[in-house]
Short mmCIF file of C-alpha atoms and ligand atoms in Angstrom, two decimals:
data_model
loop_
_atom_site.label_atom_id
_atom_site.label_comp_id
_atom_site.label_asym_id
_atom_site.label_seq_id
_atom_site.Cartn_x
_atom_site.Cartn_y
_atom_site.Cartn_z
CA UNK A 10 0.02 0.16 0.09
CA UNK A 11 1.18 2.95 -0.85
CA UNK A 12 2.52 5.65 1.86
CA UNK A 13 -0.86 8.28 0.35
CA UNK A 14 -3.59 5.43 0.33
CA UNK A 15 -2.08 4.86 4.25
CA UNK A 16 -2.91 7.94 5.46
CA UNK A 17 -5.80 8.96 3.59
CA UNK A 18 -6.71 5.51 4.87
CA UNK A 19 -5.45 6.52 8.52
CA UNK A 20 -7.60 9.94 8.19
CA UNK A 21 -10.77 8.31 7.47
CA UNK A 22 -10.60 5.97 10.16
CA UNK A 23 -10.94 6.94 14.45
CA UNK A 24 -7.36 8.20 14.58
CA UNK A 25 -7.15 10.93 12.37
CA UNK A 26 -3.89 12.90 13.60
CA UNK A 27 -1.36 12.72 12.12
CA UNK A 28 2.57 14.04 11.73
CA UNK A 29 5.74 13.80 10.97
CA UNK A 30 8.35 13.33 13.15
CA UNK A 31 11.34 16.01 13.18
CA UNK A 32 13.73 14.26 16.64
CA UNK A 33 14.36 11.00 18.29
CA UNK A 34 15.22 11.53 21.74
CA UNK A 35 15.73 8.70 23.44
CA UNK A 36 12.42 6.87 23.80
CA UNK A 37 10.82 9.84 22.61
CA UNK A 38 9.41 11.23 19.34
CA UNK A 39 8.93 15.10 18.68
CA UNK A 40 5.91 15.30 16.24
CA UNK A 41 4.85 17.72 14.18
CA UNK A 42 1.40 17.66 13.61
CA UNK A 43 -0.16 18.71 10.60
CA UNK A 44 -2.33 21.47 10.25
CA UNK A 45 -3.85 22.09 7.28
CA UNK A 46 -5.03 18.46 6.90
CA UNK A 47 -5.63 17.57 10.71
CA UNK A 48 -9.67 17.33 11.29
CA UNK A 49 -10.81 20.55 12.88
CA UNK A 50 -13.46 19.57 15.31
CA UNK A 51 -11.21 17.10 16.86
CA UNK A 52 -7.49 18.82 16.98
CA UNK A 53 -7.05 22.05 15.53
CA UNK A 54 -7.77 24.35 18.54
CA UNK A 55 -5.63 27.51 19.33
CA UNK A 56 -4.96 26.23 22.67
CA UNK A 57 -3.41 23.20 21.44
CA UNK A 58 0.26 22.42 20.67
CA UNK A 59 1.34 21.68 17.29
CA UNK A 60 3.92 19.77 18.24
CA UNK A 61 3.67 16.40 20.50
CA UNK A 62 6.16 14.56 22.58
CA UNK A 63 5.41 10.85 21.70
CA UNK A 64 5.93 7.80 22.85
CA UNK A 65 5.87 4.81 20.41
CA UNK A 66 3.31 1.68 21.10
CA UNK A 67 4.05 -1.41 22.61
CA UNK A 68 2.72 -3.03 19.74
CA UNK A 69 4.85 -1.51 16.87
CA UNK A 70 7.54 -2.41 19.43
CA UNK A 71 6.39 -6.11 19.80
CA UNK A 72 6.42 -6.07 15.38
CA UNK A 73 9.65 -4.82 15.38
CA UNK A 74 8.67 -1.20 13.70
CA UNK A 75 11.25 1.50 14.46
CA UNK A 76 10.50 5.35 14.10
CA UNK A 77 12.54 7.42 12.12
CA UNK A 78 12.96 11.32 12.03
CA UNK A 79 11.05 12.17 9.13
CA UNK A 80 8.51 9.23 9.81
CA UNK A 81 5.16 9.87 8.64
CA UNK A 82 3.04 8.71 11.67
CA UNK A 83 -0.23 8.50 13.11
CA UNK A 84 -1.00 9.31 16.85
CA UNK A 85 -3.52 8.03 19.09
CA UNK A 86 -4.58 9.21 22.99
CA UNK A 87 -2.91 13.17 22.45
CA UNK A 88 -2.87 14.66 25.70
CA UNK A 89 -3.36 18.03 25.01
CA UNK A 90 -2.62 19.86 27.98
CA UNK A 91 0.63 17.75 28.82
CA UNK A 92 1.60 17.99 24.72
CA UNK A 93 1.90 14.10 25.16
CA UNK A 94 0.86 11.41 22.74
CA UNK A 95 1.69 8.08 21.36
CA UNK A 96 2.76 6.80 17.87
CA UNK A 97 0.21 4.12 16.81
CA UNK A 98 1.30 3.51 12.97
CA UNK A 99 4.14 4.31 11.11
CA UNK A 100 3.47 5.10 6.98
CA UNK A 101 5.37 3.36 4.62
CA UNK A 102 8.65 5.42 3.88
CA UNK A 103 9.55 6.93 -0.07
CA UNK A 104 13.37 7.01 0.86
CA UNK A 105 15.85 6.34 3.56
CA UNK A 106 18.67 7.34 4.15
CA UNK A 107 20.82 5.59 6.61
CA UNK A 108 23.43 7.72 7.88
CA UNK A 109 22.08 10.11 8.66
CA UNK A 110 18.92 8.44 9.75
CA UNK A 111 16.36 10.28 7.87
CA UNK A 112 13.01 8.73 6.14
CA UNK A 113 11.14 10.34 3.24
CA UNK A 114 13.72 13.14 2.25
CA UNK A 115 13.43 14.50 -1.10
CA UNK A 116 16.99 15.93 -1.40
CA UNK A 117 20.38 16.63 -0.72
CA UNK A 118 20.96 20.20 -0.21
CA UNK A 119 24.79 20.15 -0.69
CA UNK A 120 26.32 23.76 -0.08
CA UNK A 121 30.07 24.70 -1.53
CA UNK A 122 31.52 28.25 -1.72
CA UNK A 123 33.12 30.22 -4.35
CA UNK A 124 35.51 31.20 -2.65
CA UNK A 125 37.21 31.12 1.12
CA UNK A 126 37.25 28.57 0.96
CA UNK A 127 38.06 28.19 -2.89
CA UNK A 128 35.80 25.42 -4.90
CA UNK A 129 38.00 22.53 -5.56
CA UNK A 130 36.55 21.03 -8.60
CA UNK A 131 37.78 17.61 -7.91
CA UNK A 132 36.56 17.50 -3.86
CA UNK A 133 33.28 18.72 -5.06
CA UNK A 134 32.54 16.00 -7.95
CA UNK A 135 33.80 13.43 -4.51
CA UNK A 136 30.86 15.10 -2.74
CA UNK A 137 28.44 14.90 -5.80
CA UNK A 138 29.53 10.78 -5.88
CA UNK A 139 28.65 10.08 -2.30
CA UNK A 140 24.88 12.55 -2.87
CA UNK A 141 24.48 10.07 -6.08
CA UNK A 142 24.52 7.28 -4.68
CA UNK A 143 21.92 8.04 -2.54
CA UNK A 144 19.53 8.06 -5.32
CA UNK A 145 17.62 11.23 -3.35
CA UNK A 146 17.50 14.37 -5.48
CA UNK A 147 20.46 16.92 -5.55
CA UNK A 148 20.04 20.35 -5.14
CA UNK A 149 23.91 21.59 -5.74
CA UNK A 150 24.14 25.24 -4.05
CA UNK A 151 26.73 27.62 -3.82
CA UNK A 152 27.17 29.76 -1.62
CA UNK A 153 29.69 33.38 -1.49
CA UNK A 154 28.19 34.40 -4.55
CA UNK A 155 29.90 38.20 -3.38
CA UNK A 156 33.11 37.26 -3.47
CA UNK A 157 33.37 36.51 -7.29
CA UNK A 158 33.04 38.66 -10.20
CA UNK A 159 30.11 38.25 -12.54
CA UNK A 160 32.62 36.12 -15.07
CA UNK A 161 33.83 33.53 -12.92
CA UNK A 162 30.16 33.04 -11.88
CA UNK A 163 28.58 32.49 -15.34
CA UNK A 164 31.95 30.23 -15.89
CA UNK A 165 31.16 28.08 -12.76
CA UNK A 166 27.70 28.21 -13.77
CA UNK A 167 28.54 26.67 -17.41
CA UNK A 168 30.35 24.14 -15.72
CA UNK A 169 28.05 22.85 -13.57
CA UNK A 170 25.47 23.13 -16.29
CA UNK A 171 27.79 20.56 -17.98
CA UNK A 172 28.40 18.63 -15.02
CA UNK A 173 24.52 17.77 -15.79
CA UNK A 174 23.49 19.72 -12.62
CA UNK A 175 20.98 23.11 -12.30
CA UNK A 176 22.85 24.98 -9.72
CA UNK A 177 21.81 27.67 -7.70
CA UNK A 178 24.17 30.35 -6.51
CA UNK A 179 23.62 32.41 -3.70
CA UNK A 180 24.91 34.73 -0.74
CA UNK A 181 23.80 34.56 2.53
CA UNK A 182 25.55 37.92 3.18
CA UNK A 183 24.95 39.62 -0.31
CA UNK A 184 21.17 38.93 -0.24
CA UNK A 185 21.95 37.03 -3.64
CA UNK A 186 19.86 34.19 -4.56
CA UNK A 187 17.81 33.23 -1.68
CA UNK A 188 14.63 32.87 -2.80
CA UNK A 189 15.05 30.96 -5.47
CA UNK A 190 16.35 28.46 -3.26
CA UNK A 191 14.12 28.83 -1.06
CA UNK A 192 11.88 27.48 -3.78
CA UNK A 193 13.95 24.52 -4.44
CA UNK A 194 13.43 23.80 -0.63
CA UNK A 195 9.52 24.53 -0.46
CA UNK A 196 7.72 21.32 0.37
CA UNK A 197 10.65 19.00 0.26
CA UNK A 198 12.27 17.12 2.89
CA UNK A 199 15.97 18.44 2.09
CA UNK A 200 19.29 17.28 4.10
CA UNK A 201 22.08 19.57 3.96
CA UNK A 202 25.25 18.61 3.71
CA UNK A 203 28.89 20.11 2.75
CA UNK A 204 32.38 21.25 4.56
CA UNK A 205 32.08 23.62 7.09
CA UNK A 206 33.22 27.09 6.88
CA UNK A 207 30.83 27.15 3.55
CA UNK A 208 27.66 28.81 5.05
CA UNK A 209 25.34 26.36 6.29
CA UNK A 210 25.12 27.42 9.47
CA UNK A 211 24.20 30.96 7.97
CA UNK A 212 21.53 29.46 5.61
CA UNK A 213 19.95 27.97 8.18
CA UNK A 214 19.95 30.96 10.37
CA UNK A 215 18.69 33.27 7.08
CA UNK A 216 15.54 30.35 6.83
CA UNK A 217 14.38 29.52 10.41
CA UNK A 218 15.55 33.13 11.84
CA UNK A 219 14.39 31.44 15.47
CA UNK A 220 16.60 28.91 15.16
CA UNK A 221 19.36 30.55 17.13
CA UNK A 222 17.09 30.39 20.49
CA UNK A 223 17.03 26.94 19.99
CA UNK A 224 20.75 26.30 19.57
CA UNK A 225 21.03 28.40 22.62
CA UNK A 226 19.44 26.83 25.09
CA UNK A 227 20.38 23.16 23.84
CA UNK A 228 24.00 24.63 24.13
CA UNK A 229 23.27 25.84 27.52
CA UNK A 230 22.23 22.27 28.79
CA UNK A 231 24.54 20.08 27.10
CA UNK A 232 27.59 22.99 27.22
CA UNK A 233 28.16 21.82 23.55
CA UNK A 234 27.73 23.51 20.77
CA UNK A 235 25.48 23.25 17.93
CA UNK A 236 28.05 21.56 15.66
CA UNK A 237 28.62 18.65 18.39
CA UNK A 238 24.85 18.17 18.64
CA UNK A 239 24.76 14.31 18.23
CA UNK A 240 21.25 14.02 17.05
CA UNK A 241 20.04 14.10 14.08
CA UNK A 242 16.70 16.70 13.84
CA UNK A 243 14.43 18.43 11.17
CA UNK A 244 13.67 21.84 11.11
CA UNK A 245 10.89 24.12 9.83
CA UNK A 246 10.96 25.94 7.03
CA UNK A 247 8.55 28.57 7.95
CA UNK A 248 7.60 28.47 4.10
CA UNK A 249 6.92 24.82 3.88
CA UNK A 250 9.23 22.45 4.14
CA UNK A 251 12.12 20.60 6.37
CA UNK A 252 16.03 20.49 6.88
CA UNK A 253 17.73 18.39 8.48
CA UNK A 254 20.61 20.00 9.89
CA UNK A 255 23.57 17.63 10.17
CA UNK A 256 27.19 17.85 12.06
CA UNK A 257 30.02 18.71 10.20
CA UNK A 258 32.14 16.03 8.00
CA UNK A 259 35.07 15.37 6.20
CA UNK A 260 36.12 14.57 2.76
CA UNK A 261 33.92 11.60 1.71
CA UNK A 262 35.70 8.32 1.13
CA UNK A 263 34.83 6.21 -2.24
CA UNK A 264 33.24 3.10 -1.23
CA UNK A 265 31.30 1.96 -4.48
CA UNK A 266 32.78 -0.14 -6.42
CA UNK A 267 34.40 0.27 -10.64
CA UNK A 268 31.66 -0.58 -12.11
CA UNK A 269 28.72 1.72 -10.37
CA UNK A 270 31.14 4.47 -10.07
CA UNK A 271 29.51 5.69 -14.20
CA UNK A 272 26.12 5.46 -12.76
CA UNK A 273 27.39 8.73 -10.46
CA UNK A 274 28.19 10.76 -13.19
CA UNK A 275 25.34 12.28 -15.30
CA UNK A 276 27.65 12.99 -18.11
CA UNK A 277 27.84 9.47 -18.91
CA UNK A 278 24.33 8.58 -18.06
CA UNK A 279 23.75 10.84 -20.81
CA UNK A 280 25.81 9.28 -23.13
CA UNK A 281 24.70 6.40 -22.68
CA UNK A 282 21.03 7.22 -23.13
CA UNK A 283 21.44 6.84 -26.48
CA UNK A 284 24.23 5.05 -27.65
CA UNK A 285 26.24 1.63 -26.29
CA UNK A 286 29.78 0.62 -26.00
CA UNK A 287 30.78 -2.02 -27.44
CA UNK A 288 31.15 -4.17 -24.15
CA UNK A 289 28.19 -3.89 -21.90
CA UNK A 290 30.06 -4.23 -18.65
CA UNK A 291 32.72 -1.02 -20.30
CA UNK A 292 34.38 0.32 -17.47
CA UNK A 293 35.15 3.31 -20.12
CA UNK A 294 39.10 3.08 -19.47
CA UNK A 295 40.54 2.21 -22.95
CA UNK A 296 38.05 -0.26 -24.23
CA UNK A 297 37.52 -0.05 -27.73
CA UNK A 298 34.27 1.56 -29.34
CA UNK A 299 33.69 3.11 -25.83
CA UNK A 300 31.18 5.99 -26.01
CA UNK A 301 31.94 7.63 -22.78
CA UNK A 302 35.65 8.10 -23.38
CA UNK A 303 36.05 11.78 -24.65
CA UNK A 304 36.87 15.54 -23.72
CA UNK A 305 34.63 15.84 -21.37
CA UNK A 306 35.65 17.93 -18.10
CA UNK A 307 34.99 15.41 -15.65
CA UNK A 308 36.38 12.75 -17.31
CA UNK A 309 39.78 12.90 -16.24
CA UNK A 310 38.36 12.61 -12.35
CA UNK A 311 36.43 9.73 -13.82
CA UNK A 312 39.60 7.61 -14.60
CA UNK A 313 41.14 9.03 -11.32
CA UNK A 314 38.22 7.88 -8.91
CA UNK A 315 37.93 4.62 -10.93
CA UNK A 316 41.52 3.70 -10.17
CA UNK A 317 40.23 4.00 -6.43
CA UNK A 318 37.46 2.36 -6.86
CA UNK A 319 39.21 -0.16 -8.11
CA UNK A 320 41.51 -0.82 -5.26
CA UNK A 321 38.68 -0.16 -2.88
CA UNK A 322 37.55 -3.47 -4.61
CA UNK A 323 40.50 -5.10 -4.14
CA UNK A 324 40.84 -4.75 -0.62
CA UNK A 325 37.20 -5.72 0.17
CA UNK A 326 38.01 -9.29 -2.23
CA UNK A 327 41.41 -9.31 -0.09
CA UNK A 328 39.08 -8.97 2.90
CA UNK A 329 36.84 -11.57 1.74
CA UNK A 330 39.72 -14.26 0.74
CA UNK A 331 41.28 -14.00 3.89
CA UNK A 332 37.58 -14.38 5.54
CA UNK A 333 37.02 -17.91 3.47
CA UNK A 334 40.70 -18.80 4.07
CA UNK A 335 39.94 -18.52 7.60
CA UNK A 336 36.67 -20.63 7.12
CA UNK A 337 38.56 -23.47 4.61
CA UNK A 338 41.90 -23.84 7.48
CA UNK A 339 38.62 -24.53 9.86
CA UNK A 340 37.65 -27.34 7.99
CA UNK A 341 40.75 -29.37 8.49
CA UNK A 342 42.79 -30.62 5.71
CA UNK A 343 42.61 -31.85 2.79
CA UNK A 344 38.92 -30.97 2.22
CA UNK A 345 39.58 -27.07 0.96
CA UNK A 346 38.85 -26.71 -2.51
CA UNK A 347 40.45 -23.79 -4.77
CA UNK A 348 38.47 -21.20 -5.89
CA UNK A 349 39.30 -18.92 -8.66
CA UNK A 350 39.89 -15.18 -7.56
CA UNK A 351 37.21 -13.11 -9.72
CA UNK A 352 38.17 -10.74 -11.98
CA UNK A 353 36.56 -7.02 -11.13
CA UNK A 354 34.90 -6.95 -14.05
CA UNK A 355 32.91 -9.65 -13.09
CA UNK A 356 31.21 -8.21 -10.34
CA UNK A 357 27.74 -7.46 -10.75
CA UNK A 358 26.33 -3.96 -11.15
CA UNK A 359 24.62 -2.79 -7.83
CA UNK A 360 21.09 -1.54 -8.73
CA UNK A 361 20.55 2.19 -7.42
CA UNK A 362 17.55 1.36 -6.32
CA UNK A 363 18.16 -1.49 -4.01
CA UNK A 364 21.22 -0.55 -2.94
CA UNK A 365 21.97 0.48 0.74
CA UNK A 366 21.21 4.41 1.31
CA UNK A 367 24.49 5.43 2.79
CA UNK A 368 26.23 9.17 3.40
CA UNK A 369 28.15 7.55 6.23
CA UNK A 370 31.35 8.42 5.06
CA UNK A 371 30.24 12.34 5.23
CA UNK A 372 29.16 11.91 8.79
CA UNK A 373 32.25 9.65 9.72
CA UNK A 374 33.11 12.42 12.64
CA UNK A 375 29.99 12.01 14.02
CA UNK A 376 30.06 8.06 15.67
CA UNK A 377 26.77 8.47 17.40
CA UNK A 378 24.83 9.05 14.01
P1 GDP B 412 29.09 26.31 8.25
O1 GDP B 412 30.66 26.02 8.94
O2 GDP B 412 29.01 25.89 7.06
O3 GDP B 412 28.00 26.29 8.86
O4 GDP B 412 29.49 28.32 7.92
P2 GDP B 412 29.30 29.09 8.69
O5 GDP B 412 27.55 29.72 8.37
O6 GDP B 412 29.76 29.04 10.04
O7 GDP B 412 29.78 30.37 7.74
C1 GDP B 412 31.33 30.44 7.69
C2 GDP B 412 31.70 31.77 7.63
O8 GDP B 412 31.34 32.18 6.25
C3 GDP B 412 31.24 32.57 8.25
O9 GDP B 412 32.70 33.68 8.81
C4 GDP B 412 30.40 33.58 7.99
O10 GDP B 412 30.13 34.93 7.61
C5 GDP B 412 31.16 33.64 6.10
N1 GDP B 412 29.85 33.41 5.36
C6 GDP B 412 28.58 32.80 5.13
N2 GDP B 412 27.75 33.09 3.87
C7 GDP B 412 28.64 33.96 3.51
C8 GDP B 412 28.37 34.59 2.27
O11 GDP B 412 27.46 34.74 1.57
N3 GDP B 412 29.49 35.58 1.41
C9 GDP B 412 30.63 35.64 2.25
N4 GDP B 412 31.55 36.66 1.86
N5 GDP B 412 30.91 35.29 3.45
C10 GDP B 412 29.66 34.21 4.13
ZN1 ZN B 413 32.58 2.27 -21.88
#
């Protein structure tokens, strides 16, 4: 059953209180109730809170239904005075990210600065690949437009367009492009990503003016700053939509295998839409009649990252060989069989749909996530 149909059924049933989980804290879930859709007579009362701190019904625990930030849920037994409730149902997820753990995200808002720190297209490519591997949409946002000339800006624009992206150029300090960005975030769940110093906090503060207050509260209580906050949390955009604030992170490691890499370059996918390489398992390196090889800007990056992906693959292999030989040893003498080592190209391509959606490497500085 689709999420929309399940929600419709719930709305018509006896528990019409629906909402979105904004934060998970210990065994409590902070749930933002829908306003437009909620039944006026039952709960839309000015005195009633828009958020309830909820527990999860034992029944859900028993059947192993977990609750994530971003989940759409139905609430039972609201205690309006105490601001409490209980989650009775979790609706099917449209998407699911493992790290950071967020359900129903629509897009990754990847923020880079055009200057200060200087934009490194190779580093940006690594972030884009990590973001592409989640299968969510990508909103590429370039901040600090105030620090570059108009000519530099249009050069970047045409480069990113040739990479297959529709970038949005902004400057939080210079008030440039912020309305366009707001539109791109409208009514979506976006996950903010990018190195520190590019302006992510400035973006949050601009779009969610009273967020500072909350940050100050948290810092005061736990004596830690926002950047050491361990929990994923969705912030409400006043114009509609939710933004997941995430802790600082490093340059992502590449943990995909060789054949997957091409999936994460829109330029390659565009070429393969109309033409085919001679070999169906072409790695687009030096194979004859390869239609991908060419003088497009990021081809050099592709080759470079392909080498890295292949060594990653070999490492995985060595690991599994080591595990296998341990198992063989334990079987005793004379029983071991020689298994030929698979060639790199024999790996099956992982489907983007079934792939583990994971931004883990982006968040590796934060072990609790
Ligand atoms: P974060 O680490 O990604 O959260 O980045 P911050 O929001 O803390 O910003 C890092 C620095 O960049 C701060 O000194 C900001 O004042 C500055 N900054 C943010 N946005 C802009 C901008 O649009 N233009 C310029 N020139 N500086 C900016
Ligand atoms: Zn090829």
